[in-house]
Amino acid sequence: MAAAGKAAAFHLPPLPTVGEIIKLFRLRAQKELSQNFLLDLRLTDKIVRQAGKLKNAYVCEVGPGPGGITRSILNAGVQQLLLVEKDTRFIPGLQMLSEAAPGKVRIVHGDILTYKMEKAFPNHLKKSWEDEPPNIHIIGNLPFSVSTPLIIKWLENVSKRDGPFTYGRTQMTLTFQKEVAERLTANTGGKQRSRLSIMSQHLCTVESCFVIPGQAFVPKPDVDVAVVHFTPLVQPKIQQPFELVEKVVQSVFQFRRKYCCRGVEILFPERERLKKTEQLMMAADVDPTLRPVQLTMSHFRNLCNTYRKMCDEDPNLFAYNYREELRQKKRKRSPESTDRLEETV
Ligand code: SAM
């Protein structure tokens, strides 16, 4: 019997195994949707443990599929579990899990890229940004083709404090192709240092938890997978709008093997490029001969802050688009070929 005043720990009743569910509902993984399943519940438990204590937590699992991670989340004693799954074939198996955990599971058949998370949880869970993170967690093992655009969208949501971050500093535990995880967590000077490193680390504490070898999945993908945990920072390291930081960071990494000033140049129209680049590098106190991977977070902060000042002084600057200028130059040089291009478009 449970001790007085203490709720008994929740455990799912005996159920068919995940493998049996896959057979029962004929859930063959679709290669074109990059579906790779985890059937080993010790591994799914290990992923779920990375999210921290989930007792009485509200969790959103993205892409539950046949439900391996789902079982581990339910066994962690959550209060409520929201499942967002795009592929209808998985819904009956998930309903079976929902019946085994009465009142705990909500199933949404939908696309996580468009699902409106800002209304997904009760309002009373909201915490102020400066407070501890709310008792809300996002957990998921998504296809690689979805996890990268999704983390960029969620980082933008962190910066604007909307979407899942309407509730405060909601934590996320997600899987990525190992190389993408390395980019997300790369330090200054690291081989994988990239746009993703700066965009994620200026907004979140990003921790690489562990690597799952490809052979742990069914079917086996060609790559290894890593679990990454994100906690939004109270104070972003660069306090500028997401779009501005993204533009500066993207430009710098455009020429990752060249001096960093080569990327910075493309922030400015050709006619004033050299002068403005020099001005920006000087005011930001960044050595123009450093390579993009050698720049620290404070270098990026200085570059963004100085670029912001320059944009405030010249209201047309932020809208300037290097690629568009290149396209127009090409069009002027060979109008015929551009006409043909426009016809095909
Ligand atoms: N979580 C399961 C596991 O670990 O065994 C399945 C993982 S499988 C790599 C990815 C799952 O995400 C599939 O069930 C797939 O249908 C689902 N999925 C793919 N794209 C999605 C999207 N845009 N929104 C929601 N679910 C998606």
Coordinates of C-alpha atoms and ligand atoms in Angstrom, one line a residue:
M1 CA 0.0 0.0 0.0
A2 CA 1.2 3.6 -0.7
A3 CA 2.3 5.5 2.3
A4 CA -0.4 7.9 3.5
G5 CA -0.3 11.3 1.8
K6 CA 1.9 10.0 -1.1
A7 CA 0.5 9.1 -4.5
A8 CA 1.4 5.6 -5.7
A9 CA 3.9 5.7 -8.6
F10 CA 2.2 5.3 -11.9
H11 CA 3.1 2.2 -14.0
L12 CA 1.6 1.2 -17.3
P13 CA -0.3 -2.1 -17.1
P14 CA 1.0 -5.0 -19.1
L15 CA 0.8 -4.2 -22.8
P16 CA 1.9 -5.7 -26.0
T17 CA 5.6 -4.8 -26.6
V18 CA 6.4 -1.9 -29.1
G19 CA 7.5 -4.6 -31.5
E20 CA 4.2 -6.4 -31.2
I21 CA 2.3 -3.1 -31.7
I22 CA 4.3 -2.5 -34.9
K23 CA 3.3 -6.0 -36.1
L24 CA -0.3 -5.7 -34.9
F25 CA -1.0 -2.4 -36.8
R26 CA 1.4 -3.2 -39.6
L27 CA 3.5 -0.1 -39.0
R28 CA 6.3 -0.6 -41.4
A29 CA 8.7 2.3 -41.2
Q30 CA 8.5 4.5 -44.3
K31 CA 11.9 5.3 -45.5
E32 CA 10.8 8.4 -47.4
L33 CA 9.6 9.8 -44.1
S34 CA 12.9 8.8 -42.4
Q35 CA 11.1 6.8 -39.8
N36 CA 13.5 4.9 -37.5
F37 CA 12.0 3.4 -34.4
L38 CA 13.4 2.8 -30.9
L39 CA 12.2 -0.5 -29.5
D40 CA 14.6 -0.9 -26.5
L41 CA 12.8 0.6 -23.5
R42 CA 16.0 0.9 -21.5
L43 CA 17.2 3.3 -24.2
T44 CA 13.9 5.2 -24.3
D45 CA 14.0 5.4 -20.5
K46 CA 17.6 6.9 -20.8
I47 CA 16.4 9.5 -23.3
V48 CA 13.5 10.5 -21.0
R49 CA 15.8 10.7 -17.9
Q50 CA 17.7 13.5 -19.7
A51 CA 14.6 15.7 -19.5
G52 CA 15.0 15.7 -15.6
K53 CA 12.3 14.9 -13.1
L54 CA 9.0 14.5 -14.9
K55 CA 6.8 13.6 -11.9
N56 CA 3.5 15.5 -12.4
A57 CA 5.0 17.3 -15.4
Y58 CA 3.2 18.3 -18.5
V59 CA 5.0 16.9 -21.5
C60 CA 4.6 17.2 -25.3
E61 CA 6.1 14.3 -27.2
V62 CA 6.7 15.1 -30.9
G63 CA 6.5 12.2 -33.3
P64 CA 5.6 9.4 -30.9
G65 CA 5.3 6.8 -33.7
P66 CA 4.8 3.3 -32.3
G67 CA 5.2 4.8 -28.7
G68 CA 8.5 3.5 -27.2
I69 CA 9.5 6.9 -25.8
T70 CA 5.8 7.5 -25.0
R71 CA 5.8 4.5 -22.6
S72 CA 8.9 5.8 -20.8
I73 CA 7.4 9.3 -20.4
L74 CA 4.2 7.8 -18.9
N75 CA 6.2 5.6 -16.6
A76 CA 8.0 8.7 -15.3
G77 CA 4.8 9.7 -13.6
V78 CA 3.7 12.7 -15.7
Q79 CA 0.5 14.5 -15.1
Q80 CA -0.4 15.0 -18.8
L81 CA 1.1 13.9 -22.1
L82 CA 0.3 15.6 -25.4
L83 CA 1.3 13.5 -28.4
V84 CA 1.6 15.2 -31.8
E85 CA 1.9 12.7 -34.6
K86 CA 1.7 13.4 -38.3
D87 CA 1.3 9.8 -39.6
T88 CA -2.3 8.5 -39.1
R89 CA -1.1 4.9 -39.1
F90 CA 0.2 5.4 -35.5
I91 CA -2.9 6.8 -34.0
P92 CA -4.6 3.4 -33.1
G93 CA -1.5 2.1 -31.3
L94 CA -1.2 5.5 -29.4
Q95 CA -4.9 5.2 -28.5
M96 CA -4.1 1.8 -26.9
L97 CA -1.5 3.6 -24.7
S98 CA -4.0 6.3 -23.9
E99 CA -6.5 3.8 -22.6
A100 CA -3.8 2.2 -20.5
A101 CA -3.1 5.6 -18.8
P102 CA -6.7 7.0 -18.3
G103 CA -7.0 10.8 -18.4
K104 CA -3.3 11.4 -19.0
V105 CA -2.9 11.3 -22.8
R106 CA -4.1 13.7 -25.5
I107 CA -3.5 12.7 -29.1
V108 CA -3.2 15.3 -31.8
H109 CA -3.0 14.1 -35.4
G110 CA -1.0 17.0 -36.9
D111 CA 2.2 18.5 -38.0
I112 CA 4.5 19.8 -35.3
L113 CA 5.8 22.5 -37.7
T114 CA 2.4 24.2 -37.7
Y115 CA 0.9 23.0 -34.4
K116 CA 0.1 26.0 -32.1
M117 CA 1.8 25.1 -28.9
E118 CA 1.0 28.4 -27.2
K119 CA -2.5 27.0 -26.2
A120 CA -1.5 23.4 -25.6
F121 CA -1.2 23.6 -21.8
P122 CA -3.2 25.0 -18.9
N123 CA -2.6 28.7 -18.1
H124 CA -1.8 28.1 -14.5
L125 CA 1.5 26.5 -15.5
K126 CA 2.8 29.8 -16.8
K127 CA 6.0 31.1 -15.1
S128 CA 7.6 34.4 -15.6
W129 CA 10.7 34.3 -17.8
E130 CA 13.1 35.1 -14.9
D131 CA 11.6 32.3 -12.8
E132 CA 12.5 28.6 -12.8
P133 CA 11.4 26.8 -16.0
P134 CA 7.8 25.7 -15.9
N135 CA 6.9 22.1 -15.3
I136 CA 6.5 21.6 -19.1
H137 CA 8.8 19.6 -21.3
I138 CA 9.1 18.9 -25.0
I139 CA 10.6 15.5 -25.8
G140 CA 11.0 14.0 -29.3
N141 CA 12.8 11.7 -31.6
L142 CA 12.0 13.3 -35.0
P143 CA 13.2 12.6 -38.5
F144 CA 16.4 14.7 -39.2
S145 CA 14.6 16.5 -42.0
V146 CA 12.2 17.9 -39.4
S147 CA 14.3 18.3 -36.3
T148 CA 16.7 21.0 -37.8
P149 CA 14.0 23.4 -39.2
L150 CA 12.0 22.8 -36.0
I151 CA 14.8 23.8 -33.6
I152 CA 15.4 26.9 -35.7
K153 CA 11.7 27.8 -35.4
W154 CA 11.7 27.0 -31.7
L155 CA 14.9 29.1 -31.1
E156 CA 13.0 32.0 -32.8
N157 CA 10.1 31.3 -30.4
V158 CA 12.6 31.4 -27.5
S159 CA 13.8 34.8 -28.6
K160 CA 10.3 36.1 -29.0
R161 CA 9.0 34.2 -25.9
D162 CA 6.0 32.8 -27.9
G163 CA 4.9 29.4 -29.0
P164 CA 5.9 26.8 -26.4
F165 CA 7.8 29.6 -24.5
T166 CA 4.6 31.5 -23.8
Y167 CA 4.7 29.4 -20.6
G168 CA 8.2 30.5 -19.7
R169 CA 11.6 28.8 -20.2
T170 CA 10.2 25.4 -21.4
Q171 CA 12.9 22.8 -21.7
M172 CA 13.4 20.5 -24.7
T173 CA 15.1 17.1 -25.1
L174 CA 15.4 16.2 -28.7
T175 CA 17.4 13.9 -31.0
F176 CA 19.5 15.0 -33.9
Q177 CA 21.9 13.5 -36.4
K178 CA 25.2 13.3 -34.4
E179 CA 26.9 15.9 -36.7
V180 CA 24.0 18.4 -36.2
A181 CA 24.2 17.9 -32.4
E182 CA 28.0 18.6 -32.7
R183 CA 27.2 21.9 -34.5
L184 CA 24.6 22.8 -31.9
T185 CA 27.1 22.4 -29.1
A186 CA 30.4 23.4 -30.8
N187 CA 32.7 25.8 -28.9
T188 CA 34.8 28.6 -30.3
G189 CA 37.5 27.0 -32.5
G190 CA 35.6 23.7 -32.9
K191 CA 35.5 22.0 -36.3
Q192 CA 31.7 22.0 -36.2
R193 CA 31.3 25.7 -35.1
S194 CA 28.6 27.1 -37.3
R195 CA 25.5 29.3 -37.5
L196 CA 23.5 26.7 -35.4
S197 CA 26.1 26.9 -32.6
I198 CA 25.7 30.7 -32.2
M199 CA 21.9 30.7 -32.7
S200 CA 21.3 28.0 -30.1
Q201 CA 24.0 28.9 -27.6
H202 CA 23.1 32.6 -27.5
L203 CA 19.5 31.7 -26.5
C204 CA 19.9 28.5 -24.5
T205 CA 22.1 26.3 -22.4
V206 CA 22.7 23.5 -24.8
E207 CA 23.9 20.1 -23.6
S208 CA 24.8 17.1 -25.6
C209 CA 23.6 14.2 -23.5
F210 CA 24.7 10.9 -25.2
V211 CA 25.1 9.3 -28.6
I212 CA 22.8 6.5 -29.8
P213 CA 24.5 4.3 -32.3
G214 CA 22.5 3.9 -35.6
Q215 CA 22.1 0.2 -35.0
A216 CA 19.8 0.8 -32.0
F217 CA 17.1 1.9 -34.4
V218 CA 14.8 -0.2 -36.6
P219 CA 15.4 0.2 -39.5
K220 CA 19.0 1.3 -38.9
P221 CA 19.7 4.8 -40.3
D222 CA 23.1 5.5 -42.0
V223 CA 24.1 7.9 -39.2
D224 CA 24.4 8.0 -35.4
V225 CA 22.0 10.0 -33.3
A226 CA 22.6 12.3 -30.3
V227 CA 20.3 13.5 -27.6
V228 CA 20.4 17.2 -26.9
H229 CA 18.9 19.1 -24.0
F230 CA 18.0 22.8 -24.2
T231 CA 17.1 25.2 -21.4
P232 CA 16.3 28.8 -22.5
L233 CA 18.6 31.4 -20.9
V234 CA 17.0 34.1 -18.7
Q235 CA 19.2 36.7 -20.5
P236 CA 20.1 35.9 -24.1
K237 CA 23.8 36.4 -24.8
I238 CA 23.0 38.7 -27.7
Q239 CA 20.2 41.1 -26.9
Q240 CA 19.1 41.9 -30.4
P241 CA 16.1 40.7 -32.5
F242 CA 16.3 37.1 -33.8
E243 CA 16.2 38.2 -37.5
L244 CA 19.2 40.6 -37.0
V245 CA 21.3 38.1 -35.1
E246 CA 20.5 35.5 -37.8
K247 CA 21.4 37.8 -40.6
V248 CA 24.8 38.7 -39.1
V249 CA 25.6 35.1 -38.1
Q250 CA 24.6 33.7 -41.5
S251 CA 26.6 36.3 -43.3
V252 CA 29.8 35.6 -41.2
F253 CA 29.5 31.9 -41.8
Q254 CA 28.8 32.3 -45.5
F255 CA 32.5 32.0 -46.2
R256 CA 33.6 29.8 -43.3
R257 CA 37.2 29.2 -44.5
K258 CA 37.9 32.8 -45.3
Y259 CA 38.7 35.7 -42.9
C260 CA 35.5 36.7 -41.0
C261 CA 35.5 40.2 -42.6
R262 CA 34.6 38.5 -46.0
G263 CA 31.3 37.4 -44.6
V264 CA 30.7 40.7 -42.8
E265 CA 31.1 42.5 -46.2
I266 CA 27.9 41.0 -47.6
L267 CA 25.9 42.9 -45.0
F268 CA 26.6 46.1 -47.1
P269 CA 25.7 47.2 -50.6
E270 CA 28.7 47.1 -53.0
R271 CA 29.1 50.9 -53.3
E272 CA 30.0 51.3 -49.6
R273 CA 31.0 47.7 -48.7
L274 CA 34.7 48.2 -47.9
K275 CA 34.2 51.4 -45.9
K276 CA 31.3 50.1 -43.8
T277 CA 32.9 46.7 -43.2
E278 CA 36.0 48.4 -41.8
Q279 CA 33.8 50.7 -39.7
L280 CA 31.9 47.7 -38.3
M281 CA 34.9 45.6 -37.5
M282 CA 36.7 48.6 -35.8
A283 CA 33.7 49.6 -33.7
A284 CA 33.0 46.0 -32.8
D285 CA 36.6 45.5 -31.9
V286 CA 36.9 42.3 -33.9
D287 CA 40.1 41.3 -35.7
P288 CA 39.1 41.0 -39.4
T289 CA 41.6 38.2 -40.0
L290 CA 40.0 35.8 -37.6
R291 CA 38.2 32.9 -39.3
P292 CA 34.4 32.6 -38.5
V293 CA 35.0 29.5 -36.3
Q294 CA 37.4 31.5 -34.1
L295 CA 34.9 34.2 -33.2
T296 CA 33.6 34.0 -29.6
M297 CA 30.1 34.7 -28.5
S298 CA 31.2 38.2 -27.3
H299 CA 32.6 38.9 -30.8
F300 CA 29.2 38.0 -32.3
R301 CA 27.5 40.2 -29.7
N302 CA 29.7 43.2 -30.6
L303 CA 29.1 42.6 -34.3
C304 CA 25.3 42.5 -33.8
N305 CA 25.2 45.5 -31.5
T306 CA 27.3 47.6 -33.9
Y307 CA 25.4 46.4 -36.9
R308 CA 22.2 47.4 -35.1
K309 CA 23.5 50.9 -34.5
M310 CA 24.4 51.2 -38.2
C311 CA 20.8 50.0 -39.1
D312 CA 19.3 52.5 -36.8
E313 CA 21.3 55.3 -38.6
D314 CA 20.5 54.0 -42.1
P315 CA 16.9 52.7 -42.2
N316 CA 17.5 50.9 -45.6
L317 CA 20.4 48.9 -44.4
F318 CA 18.7 46.0 -42.8
A319 CA 16.6 45.3 -45.9
Y320 CA 19.7 45.1 -48.1
N321 CA 20.0 41.6 -49.6
Y322 CA 23.4 40.6 -51.0
R323 CA 21.9 37.8 -53.2
E324 CA 19.3 40.1 -54.6
E325 CA 22.0 42.6 -55.6
L326 CA 24.0 39.8 -57.3
R327 CA 20.9 38.7 -59.2
Q328 CA 20.2 42.2 -60.4
K329 CA 23.8 42.6 -61.5
K330 CA 23.5 39.3 -63.5
R331 CA 20.2 40.4 -65.0
K332 CA 21.9 43.7 -66.2
R333 CA 24.8 41.7 -67.7
S334 CA 22.6 39.2 -69.6
P335 CA 18.9 40.2 -69.8
E336 CA 18.2 37.3 -72.2
S337 CA 19.2 34.5 -69.9
T338 CA 17.2 36.1 -67.0
D339 CA 14.1 36.3 -69.2
R340 CA 14.4 32.6 -69.9
L341 CA 14.9 32.0 -66.1
E342 CA 11.7 34.0 -65.3
E343 CA 9.7 32.0 -67.9
T344 CA 10.7 28.7 -66.4
V345 CA 9.9 29.9 -62.9
Ligands
SAM1 N1 9.4 8.4 -31.5 C1 9.3 7.2 -32.2 C2 10.5 6.3 -31.8 O1 11.5 6.9 -31.2 O2 10.5 5.1 -32.1 C3 9.3 7.4 -33.7 C4 10.5 8.1 -34.3 S1 10.5 8.3 -36.0 C5 12.2 8.8 -36.3 C6 9.8 10.0 -36.2 C7 8.3 10.1 -35.9 O3 7.9 11.4 -36.2 C8 7.4 9.2 -36.8 O4 6.4 8.7 -36.1 C9 6.8 10.3 -37.8 O5 5.6 9.9 -38.4 C10 6.7 11.5 -36.9 N2 6.8 12.8 -37.7 C11 7.5 13.1 -38.8 N3 7.3 14.3 -39.1 C12 6.4 14.9 -38.2 C13 5.9 16.2 -38.1 N4 6.1 17.1 -38.9 N5 5.0 16.4 -37.1 C14 4.7 15.3 -36.2 N6 5.2 14.1 -36.3 C15 6.1 13.9 -37.3

